[in-house]
Amino acid sequence: QKEVEQDPGPLSVPEGAIVSLNCTYSNSAFQYFMWYRQYSRKGPELLMYTYSSGNKEDGRFTAQVDKSSKYISLFIRDSQPSDSATYLCAINRIQGAQKLVFGQGTRLTINP
Amino acid sequence: DAGVIQSPRHEVTEMGQEVTLRCKPISGHNSLFWYRQTMMRGLELLIYFNNNVPIDDSGMPEDRFSAKMPNASFSTLKIQPSEPRDSAVYFCASSSRDTQYFGPGTRLTVL
């Protein structure tokens, strides 16, 4: 079993829709959770970072963590064509940029 | 800051040839990571360094792969000899605390 599972998609939605992206993980030792966004032919860039259960908002983006279910989500409200990218979840056992475990990534397309 | 710099951006080589990928991390960052990304396997950590010292190379696929960090501003990933299954995008990332900053990647094709 992989440490982090993420549906690779692809996922295609109309502009303005609410998007939900999800990952599950297997080890309760993981404490820090991140979402990276990767545009085509670019390197991943950090989008959201959280270490506690609950929600964290940043503009149109909300990261949600449920440690009891080992389930993390990223919600995008009022999705825009510029949000079209691959979204990767990443998790870590300890604070600090050490050995991250990445999900497969979900390819998202927002259609105008 | 220019961000993480990788070279070359694209590399096409023939099976059996030596390939060297280069990375210049962000100044002041003390950790450096090499990743490989493919459609089938996603983003995989190959090796990472703290303060120029290799900490974990368990992701290096086999002895054909080697990485060095001779100083805080330069690292190389070498594949010798290269094989078609090494074709992938190789990313370098650097960090100082919680955030890893990725370079643009080197797209390697081994024929």
mmCIF file of C-alpha atoms in Angstrom:
data_model
loop_
_atom_site.group_PDB
_atom_site.id
_atom_site.type_symbol
_atom_site.label_atom_id
_atom_site.label_comp_id
_atom_site.label_asym_id
_atom_site.label_seq_id
_atom_site.Cartn_x
_atom_site.Cartn_y
_atom_site.Cartn_z
ATOM 1 C CA GLN A 1 0.000 0.000 0.000
ATOM 2 C CA LYS A 2 1.286 3.434 -0.917
ATOM 3 C CA GLU A 3 1.785 5.870 1.941
ATOM 4 C CA VAL A 4 -0.295 8.488 0.134
ATOM 5 C CA GLU A 5 -3.078 7.765 -2.340
ATOM 6 C CA GLN A 6 -4.401 10.384 -4.747
ATOM 7 C CA ASP A 7 -6.706 9.924 -7.701
ATOM 8 C CA PRO A 8 -4.738 11.060 -10.774
ATOM 9 C CA GLY A 9 -7.890 12.124 -12.614
ATOM 10 C CA PRO A 10 -8.085 13.827 -15.012
ATOM 11 C CA LEU A 11 -10.787 16.049 -13.586
ATOM 12 C CA SER A 12 -12.586 18.537 -15.824
ATOM 13 C CA VAL A 13 -15.107 21.072 -14.516
ATOM 14 C CA PRO A 14 -16.757 24.249 -15.826
ATOM 15 C CA GLU A 15 -15.533 27.661 -14.779
ATOM 16 C CA GLY A 16 -17.068 28.811 -11.508
ATOM 17 C CA ALA A 17 -17.571 25.318 -10.111
ATOM 18 C CA ILE A 18 -16.364 24.223 -6.692
ATOM 19 C CA VAL A 19 -13.543 21.735 -7.019
ATOM 20 C CA SER A 20 -12.715 19.081 -4.442
ATOM 21 C CA LEU A 21 -9.360 17.315 -4.522
ATOM 22 C CA ASN A 22 -8.533 14.567 -2.056
ATOM 23 C CA CYS A 23 -5.786 12.371 -0.659
ATOM 24 C CA THR A 24 -5.706 9.571 1.849
ATOM 25 C CA TYR A 25 -2.690 8.462 3.830
ATOM 26 C CA SER A 26 -1.898 5.332 5.750
ATOM 27 C CA ASN A 27 0.380 6.316 8.631
ATOM 28 C CA SER A 28 -0.969 8.290 11.582
ATOM 29 C CA ALA A 29 2.588 9.506 12.255
ATOM 30 C CA PHE A 30 2.189 12.018 9.468
ATOM 31 C CA GLN A 31 1.498 15.404 10.993
ATOM 32 C CA TYR A 32 2.138 18.048 8.337
ATOM 33 C CA PHE A 33 0.133 18.401 5.165
ATOM 34 C CA MET A 34 0.740 20.425 2.065
ATOM 35 C CA TRP A 35 -0.777 21.041 -1.320
ATOM 36 C CA TYR A 36 1.418 21.877 -4.273
ATOM 37 C CA ARG A 37 0.270 23.197 -7.639
ATOM 38 C CA GLN A 38 2.174 22.304 -10.775
ATOM 39 C CA TYR A 39 1.535 24.017 -14.075
ATOM 40 C CA SER A 40 2.434 22.215 -17.274
ATOM 41 C CA ARG A 41 6.201 22.000 -17.799
ATOM 42 C CA LYS A 42 6.917 23.812 -14.516
ATOM 43 C CA GLY A 43 8.082 22.728 -11.085
ATOM 44 C CA PRO A 44 5.599 22.289 -8.234
ATOM 45 C CA GLU A 45 4.933 25.318 -6.036
ATOM 46 C CA LEU A 46 3.561 25.322 -2.515
ATOM 47 C CA LEU A 47 -0.080 26.352 -2.350
ATOM 48 C CA MET A 48 -1.228 25.493 1.179
ATOM 49 C CA TYR A 49 0.417 24.182 4.351
ATOM 50 C CA THR A 50 -1.285 22.942 7.510
ATOM 51 C CA TYR A 51 -0.464 20.778 10.494
ATOM 52 C CA SER A 52 -3.718 20.515 12.377
ATOM 53 C CA SER A 53 -7.099 18.995 11.801
ATOM 54 C CA GLY A 54 -9.750 21.356 10.536
ATOM 55 C CA ASN A 55 -9.868 23.946 7.795
ATOM 56 C CA LYS A 56 -7.428 26.548 6.602
ATOM 57 C CA GLU A 57 -8.514 29.201 4.114
ATOM 58 C CA ASP A 58 -6.485 31.289 1.694
ATOM 59 C CA GLY A 59 -8.598 33.252 -0.737
ATOM 60 C CA ARG A 60 -10.518 30.839 -2.935
ATOM 61 C CA PHE A 61 -8.607 27.855 -1.559
ATOM 62 C CA THR A 62 -9.470 25.820 1.543
ATOM 63 C CA ALA A 63 -7.357 22.969 2.876
ATOM 64 C CA GLN A 64 -9.098 20.478 5.122
ATOM 65 C CA VAL A 65 -7.488 17.807 7.274
ATOM 66 C CA ASP A 66 -9.249 14.950 9.041
ATOM 67 C CA LYS A 67 -6.598 13.067 10.978
ATOM 68 C CA SER A 68 -9.069 10.557 12.386
ATOM 69 C CA SER A 69 -9.882 9.416 8.853
ATOM 70 C CA LYS A 70 -6.400 10.105 7.473
ATOM 71 C CA TYR A 71 -8.011 12.199 4.761
ATOM 72 C CA ILE A 72 -6.999 15.566 3.374
ATOM 73 C CA SER A 73 -8.840 17.768 0.903
ATOM 74 C CA LEU A 74 -8.321 20.907 -1.116
ATOM 75 C CA PHE A 75 -11.366 22.919 -2.159
ATOM 76 C CA ILE A 76 -11.267 25.571 -4.858
ATOM 77 C CA ARG A 77 -14.200 27.998 -4.948
ATOM 78 C CA ASP A 78 -15.187 29.977 -8.031
ATOM 79 C CA SER A 79 -12.716 28.014 -10.108
ATOM 80 C CA GLN A 80 -10.950 29.844 -12.925
ATOM 81 C CA PRO A 81 -9.265 28.594 -16.106
ATOM 82 C CA SER A 82 -5.971 29.743 -14.555
ATOM 83 C CA ASP A 83 -6.474 27.081 -11.866
ATOM 84 C CA SER A 84 -5.932 24.393 -14.508
ATOM 85 C CA ALA A 85 -2.893 22.490 -13.284
ATOM 86 C CA THR A 86 -1.852 19.316 -11.516
ATOM 87 C CA TYR A 87 -2.394 19.408 -7.752
ATOM 88 C CA LEU A 88 -0.194 17.245 -5.535
ATOM 89 C CA CYS A 89 -0.709 16.556 -1.880
ATOM 90 C CA ALA A 90 2.401 16.092 0.238
ATOM 91 C CA ILE A 91 2.798 14.917 3.808
ATOM 92 C CA ASN A 92 5.565 14.857 6.376
ATOM 93 C CA ARG A 93 6.200 13.267 9.745
ATOM 94 C CA ILE A 94 8.018 16.174 11.295
ATOM 95 C CA GLN A 95 8.035 19.892 10.893
ATOM 96 C CA GLY A 96 10.554 21.238 8.490
ATOM 97 C CA ALA A 97 11.248 20.531 4.883
ATOM 98 C CA GLN A 98 12.650 17.059 5.176
ATOM 99 C CA LYS A 99 11.438 13.941 3.426
ATOM 100 C CA LEU A 100 8.067 14.767 1.936
ATOM 101 C CA VAL A 101 5.865 11.999 0.573
ATOM 102 C CA PHE A 102 3.911 13.133 -2.466
ATOM 103 C CA GLY A 103 0.657 11.878 -3.874
ATOM 104 C CA GLN A 104 0.396 10.972 -7.538
ATOM 105 C CA GLY A 105 -1.152 14.339 -8.390
ATOM 106 C CA THR A 106 -4.583 15.142 -9.853
ATOM 107 C CA ARG A 107 -4.706 16.824 -13.236
ATOM 108 C CA LEU A 108 -7.423 19.496 -13.169
ATOM 109 C CA THR A 109 -8.871 21.388 -16.130
ATOM 110 C CA ILE A 110 -11.265 24.318 -15.705
ATOM 111 C CA ASN A 111 -13.261 24.896 -18.871
ATOM 112 C CA PRO A 112 -14.295 28.479 -19.740
ATOM 113 C CA ASP B 1 16.210 35.965 -6.093
ATOM 114 C CA ALA B 2 16.381 33.907 -9.272
ATOM 115 C CA GLY B 3 14.982 30.813 -7.601
ATOM 116 C CA VAL B 4 16.360 27.327 -8.054
ATOM 117 C CA ILE B 5 18.302 27.055 -11.284
ATOM 118 C CA GLN B 6 18.635 23.804 -13.189
ATOM 119 C CA SER B 7 20.577 22.973 -16.319
ATOM 120 C CA PRO B 8 20.167 21.773 -18.912
ATOM 121 C CA ARG B 9 16.413 22.222 -19.335
ATOM 122 C CA HIS B 10 16.273 19.469 -21.918
ATOM 123 C CA GLU B 11 18.641 16.605 -22.560
ATOM 124 C CA VAL B 12 18.403 13.962 -25.237
ATOM 125 C CA THR B 13 21.012 11.242 -25.165
ATOM 126 C CA GLU B 14 21.577 7.699 -26.285
ATOM 127 C CA MET B 15 21.512 4.651 -24.103
ATOM 128 C CA GLY B 16 24.843 4.028 -22.422
ATOM 129 C CA GLN B 17 25.918 7.660 -22.334
ATOM 130 C CA GLU B 18 26.708 9.563 -19.162
ATOM 131 C CA VAL B 19 24.269 12.294 -18.176
ATOM 132 C CA THR B 20 24.969 15.074 -15.678
ATOM 133 C CA LEU B 21 22.216 17.293 -14.353
ATOM 134 C CA ARG B 22 23.063 20.452 -12.467
ATOM 135 C CA CYS B 23 21.351 22.490 -9.793
ATOM 136 C CA LYS B 24 21.991 25.814 -8.087
ATOM 137 C CA PRO B 25 19.828 26.160 -4.971
ATOM 138 C CA ILE B 26 18.458 29.398 -3.578
ATOM 139 C CA SER B 27 21.135 31.249 -1.668
ATOM 140 C CA GLY B 28 20.887 30.661 2.079
ATOM 141 C CA HIS B 29 18.931 27.422 1.800
ATOM 142 C CA ASN B 30 20.599 24.565 3.651
ATOM 143 C CA SER B 31 18.634 21.616 2.253
ATOM 144 C CA LEU B 32 18.645 20.331 -1.308
ATOM 145 C CA PHE B 33 16.484 17.630 -2.844
ATOM 146 C CA TRP B 34 16.573 15.700 -6.124
ATOM 147 C CA TYR B 35 13.283 14.297 -7.446
ATOM 148 C CA ARG B 36 12.240 12.332 -10.508
ATOM 149 C CA GLN B 37 8.763 12.650 -12.016
ATOM 150 C CA THR B 38 7.096 10.251 -14.435
ATOM 151 C CA MET B 39 3.495 9.674 -15.416
ATOM 152 C CA MET B 40 3.563 6.164 -14.013
ATOM 153 C CA ARG B 41 5.294 6.780 -10.683
ATOM 154 C CA GLY B 42 4.607 10.443 -9.980
ATOM 155 C CA LEU B 43 7.123 12.533 -8.045
ATOM 156 C CA GLU B 44 9.767 10.442 -6.301
ATOM 157 C CA LEU B 45 12.460 11.691 -3.944
ATOM 158 C CA LEU B 46 15.851 10.376 -5.013
ATOM 159 C CA ILE B 47 18.194 11.931 -2.466
ATOM 160 C CA TYR B 48 18.453 14.926 -0.183
ATOM 161 C CA PHE B 49 21.273 16.874 1.422
ATOM 162 C CA ASN B 50 21.465 18.961 4.585
ATOM 163 C CA ASN B 51 24.371 21.402 4.765
ATOM 164 C CA ASN B 52 25.957 19.668 1.752
ATOM 165 C CA VAL B 53 25.874 16.239 3.436
ATOM 166 C CA PRO B 54 23.766 13.440 1.911
ATOM 167 C CA ILE B 55 21.142 12.457 4.486
ATOM 168 C CA ASP B 56 18.931 9.957 2.703
ATOM 169 C CA ASP B 57 19.684 8.340 -0.640
ATOM 170 C CA SER B 58 17.252 5.458 -0.285
ATOM 171 C CA GLY B 59 15.336 6.678 -3.305
ATOM 172 C CA MET B 60 18.270 6.407 -5.678
ATOM 173 C CA PRO B 61 17.201 3.626 -8.035
ATOM 174 C CA GLU B 62 20.537 1.884 -8.434
ATOM 175 C CA ASP B 63 24.276 2.345 -8.568
ATOM 176 C CA ARG B 64 24.059 3.995 -11.957
ATOM 177 C CA PHE B 65 22.802 7.092 -10.148
ATOM 178 C CA SER B 66 25.040 9.297 -8.042
ATOM 179 C CA ALA B 67 24.682 12.778 -6.571
ATOM 180 C CA LYS B 68 27.135 15.242 -5.132
ATOM 181 C CA MET B 69 26.996 18.578 -3.424
ATOM 182 C CA PRO B 70 30.540 19.955 -3.286
ATOM 183 C CA ASN B 71 29.410 23.296 -1.848
ATOM 184 C CA ALA B 72 26.305 25.147 -0.718
ATOM 185 C CA SER B 73 25.596 26.593 -4.155
ATOM 186 C CA PHE B 74 25.938 23.611 -6.463
ATOM 187 C CA SER B 75 24.793 20.022 -6.830
ATOM 188 C CA THR B 76 24.935 17.409 -9.571
ATOM 189 C CA LEU B 77 22.988 14.266 -10.333
ATOM 190 C CA LYS B 78 24.819 11.856 -12.601
ATOM 191 C CA ILE B 79 23.521 8.813 -14.441
ATOM 192 C CA GLN B 80 26.129 6.471 -15.865
ATOM 193 C CA PRO B 81 25.312 4.563 -17.999
ATOM 194 C CA SER B 82 21.913 5.937 -18.907
ATOM 195 C CA GLU B 83 19.011 3.687 -19.947
ATOM 196 C CA PRO B 84 15.696 4.439 -21.703
ATOM 197 C CA ARG B 85 13.796 3.812 -18.442
ATOM 198 C CA ASP B 86 15.621 6.798 -16.946
ATOM 199 C CA SER B 87 13.605 9.095 -19.208
ATOM 200 C CA ALA B 88 11.745 11.480 -16.909
ATOM 201 C CA VAL B 89 11.693 15.031 -15.617
ATOM 202 C CA TYR B 90 14.250 15.569 -12.871
ATOM 203 C CA PHE B 91 13.591 18.322 -10.356
ATOM 204 C CA CYS B 92 15.880 19.936 -7.867
ATOM 205 C CA ALA B 93 14.381 21.700 -4.846
ATOM 206 C CA SER B 94 15.879 23.660 -1.986
ATOM 207 C CA SER B 95 14.556 24.766 1.376
ATOM 208 C CA SER B 96 15.544 26.607 4.509
ATOM 209 C CA ARG B 97 12.646 25.684 6.792
ATOM 210 C CA ASP B 98 9.231 24.316 5.936
ATOM 211 C CA THR B 99 8.872 25.089 2.259
ATOM 212 C CA GLN B 100 10.567 23.365 -0.628
ATOM 213 C CA TYR B 101 11.122 25.520 -3.690
ATOM 214 C CA PHE B 102 11.370 23.607 -6.925
ATOM 215 C CA GLY B 103 13.398 24.399 -9.993
ATOM 216 C CA PRO B 104 11.949 24.233 -13.518
ATOM 217 C CA GLY B 105 13.209 20.696 -14.045
ATOM 218 C CA THR B 106 15.361 18.915 -16.617
ATOM 219 C CA ARG B 107 13.467 16.835 -19.151
ATOM 220 C CA LEU B 108 15.657 13.825 -19.909
ATOM 221 C CA THR B 109 15.075 11.552 -22.870
ATOM 222 C CA VAL B 110 17.259 8.486 -23.281
ATOM 223 C CA LEU B 111 16.943 6.871 -26.702
#
